C-alpha cells in the first residue's frame, strides 16, 4: 500500500533529522547495497587467495603434496570469485546492469490495480 501524503512528509522529516543529527551514519545507510556486497566479496576472495598461497607454501615446505594441491585449488577458486565479483560491481553512481535494461514503469500497488479493475467493471455494467 502506498504511503499517504502525510506519511511521506513525515518520512522526509525523519530523513532530514537523521542527516542533521548524524550525517555519516545517514550516508552509510544510503550506500548501494550491491556495490558494498560485491566489494566485500572481492576482499574476502583476496584474503582467501592469500590463505591459498600460504597453504601452497606450507605444503611445499612440509613436503605434503595434497596440502599444496588444496592451496592451489583455494587460490584458483578465490581468483575466480574475485574476478567475477569485480566485474559485477557497478561503478559509483551507476545502476546495476540488470536494472539498466528493464524499461522503467511506475510502480502500482495491488490496491491500485484492484481499484482500477473494480472501476472498469462498474463502467461496463453501467454501459450495458
Tab-separated table of C-alpha atoms in Angstrom:
chain	number	residue	atom	x	y	z
A	1	UNK	CA	0.000	0.000	0.000
A	2	UNK	CA	1.467	3.392	-0.952
A	3	UNK	CA	2.175	5.963	1.689
A	4	UNK	CA	-0.231	8.832	2.114
A	5	UNK	CA	0.988	12.405	1.599
A	6	UNK	CA	1.132	12.914	5.356
A	7	UNK	CA	3.183	9.745	5.839
A	8	UNK	CA	5.560	10.753	3.029
A	9	UNK	CA	6.085	14.174	4.630
A	10	UNK	CA	6.749	12.542	8.000
A	11	UNK	CA	9.275	10.177	6.421
A	12	UNK	CA	11.046	13.081	4.695
A	13	UNK	CA	11.200	14.967	8.009
A	14	UNK	CA	12.684	11.923	9.726
A	15	UNK	CA	15.292	11.582	6.957
A	16	UNK	CA	16.251	15.269	7.240
A	17	UNK	CA	16.517	14.927	11.012
A	18	UNK	CA	18.756	11.871	10.626
A	19	UNK	CA	21.017	13.730	8.190
A	20	UNK	CA	21.193	16.708	10.537
A	21	UNK	CA	21.896	14.588	13.619
A	22	UNK	CA	24.374	12.068	12.174
A	23	UNK	CA	25.288	12.649	8.504
A	24	UNK	CA	27.985	9.955	8.473
A	25	UNK	CA	25.523	7.279	9.633
A	26	UNK	CA	22.867	8.508	7.185
A	27	UNK	CA	25.209	8.297	4.199
A	28	UNK	CA	26.313	4.823	5.298
A	29	UNK	CA	22.676	3.686	5.287
A	30	UNK	CA	22.115	5.232	1.894
A	31	UNK	CA	25.034	3.403	0.201
A	32	UNK	CA	24.464	0.998	-2.651
A	33	UNK	CA	23.958	-2.442	-1.090
A	34	UNK	CA	25.002	-4.358	-4.193
A	35	UNK	CA	28.238	-2.412	-4.555
A	36	UNK	CA	29.046	-2.926	-0.872
A	37	UNK	CA	28.284	-6.646	-1.127
A	38	UNK	CA	30.475	-7.177	-4.185
A	39	UNK	CA	33.318	-5.137	-2.709
A	40	UNK	CA	33.182	-7.261	0.459
A	41	UNK	CA	33.122	-10.412	-1.662
A	42	UNK	CA	36.232	-9.304	-3.571
A	43	UNK	CA	38.074	-8.541	-0.314
A	44	UNK	CA	37.151	-11.960	1.068
A	45	UNK	CA	38.351	-13.605	-2.150
A	46	UNK	CA	41.688	-11.782	-1.926
A	47	UNK	CA	42.085	-12.922	1.687
A	48	UNK	CA	41.255	-16.492	0.640
A	49	UNK	CA	43.799	-16.247	-2.178
A	50	UNK	CA	46.471	-15.297	0.370
A	51	UNK	CA	45.447	-18.259	2.529
A	52	UNK	CA	45.778	-20.472	-0.561
A	53	UNK	CA	49.315	-19.184	-1.138
A	54	UNK	CA	50.164	-19.944	2.494
A	55	UNK	CA	48.777	-23.490	2.129
A	56	UNK	CA	50.715	-23.987	-1.099
A	57	UNK	CA	53.961	-22.892	0.533
A	58	UNK	CA	53.301	-24.887	3.694
A	59	UNK	CA	52.683	-27.993	1.609
A	60	UNK	CA	55.940	-27.481	-0.240
A	61	UNK	CA	57.915	-26.928	2.970
A	62	UNK	CA	56.320	-29.926	4.708
A	63	UNK	CA	56.622	-31.968	1.504
A	64	UNK	CA	52.907	-32.790	1.607
A	65	UNK	CA	51.636	-32.690	-1.966
A	66	UNK	CA	47.961	-32.825	-1.000
A	67	UNK	CA	48.288	-29.624	1.120
A	68	UNK	CA	49.878	-27.852	-1.857
A	69	UNK	CA	47.093	-29.068	-4.152
A	70	UNK	CA	44.436	-27.841	-1.702
A	71	UNK	CA	46.222	-24.489	-1.500
A	72	UNK	CA	46.294	-24.221	-5.282
A	73	UNK	CA	42.572	-25.060	-5.550
A	74	UNK	CA	41.756	-22.456	-2.880
A	75	UNK	CA	43.802	-19.894	-4.821
A	76	UNK	CA	42.054	-20.794	-8.073
A	77	UNK	CA	38.565	-20.616	-6.557
A	78	UNK	CA	39.237	-17.322	-4.836
A	79	UNK	CA	40.698	-15.823	-8.008
A	80	UNK	CA	37.531	-16.749	-9.911
A	81	UNK	CA	35.352	-15.233	-7.172
A	82	UNK	CA	37.398	-12.021	-7.121
A	83	UNK	CA	37.277	-11.572	-10.895
A	84	UNK	CA	33.547	-12.279	-11.203
A	85	UNK	CA	32.758	-10.079	-8.202
A	86	UNK	CA	34.857	-7.251	-9.597
A	87	UNK	CA	33.104	-7.404	-12.982
A	88	UNK	CA	29.643	-7.412	-11.431
A	89	UNK	CA	30.299	-4.430	-9.176
A	90	UNK	CA	28.551	-1.328	-10.533
A	91	UNK	CA	30.555	1.865	-10.765
A	92	UNK	CA	29.713	4.642	-8.264
A	93	UNK	CA	26.599	6.464	-9.434
A	94	UNK	CA	25.738	3.720	-11.920
A	95	UNK	CA	22.736	1.419	-11.835
A	96	UNK	CA	23.360	-2.319	-11.635
A	97	UNK	CA	23.379	-3.932	-15.094
A	98	UNK	CA	20.109	-5.831	-14.610
A	99	UNK	CA	18.178	-2.689	-13.748
A	100	UNK	CA	19.511	-0.597	-16.624
A	101	UNK	CA	17.986	-2.871	-19.296
A	102	UNK	CA	14.480	-3.022	-17.914
A	103	UNK	CA	12.027	-0.338	-19.000
A	104	UNK	CA	11.098	1.986	-16.187
A	105	UNK	CA	7.437	1.716	-15.271
A	106	UNK	CA	5.695	3.477	-12.443
A	107	UNK	CA	5.032	1.001	-9.662
A	108	UNK	CA	1.406	0.445	-8.824
A	109	UNK	CA	0.253	-1.170	-5.706
A	110	UNK	CA	-2.042	-4.154	-5.636
A	111	UNK	CA	-4.809	-1.995	-4.256
A	112	UNK	CA	-4.486	0.463	-7.163
A	113	UNK	CA	-4.851	-2.380	-9.669
A	114	UNK	CA	-7.842	-3.813	-7.812
A	115	UNK	CA	-9.482	-0.384	-7.732
A	116	UNK	CA	-8.919	0.028	-11.478
A	117	UNK	CA	-10.464	-3.372	-12.207
A	118	UNK	CA	-13.417	-2.597	-9.955
A	119	UNK	CA	-13.929	0.756	-11.697
A	120	UNK	CA	-13.755	-0.924	-15.124
A	121	UNK	CA	-16.379	-3.492	-14.110
A	122	UNK	CA	-18.701	-0.793	-12.787
A	123	UNK	CA	-18.276	1.197	-16.001
A	124	UNK	CA	-19.020	-1.923	-18.092
A	125	UNK	CA	-22.131	-2.729	-16.061
A	126	UNK	CA	-23.438	0.834	-16.352
A	127	UNK	CA	-22.809	0.811	-20.127
A	128	UNK	CA	-24.901	-2.357	-20.707
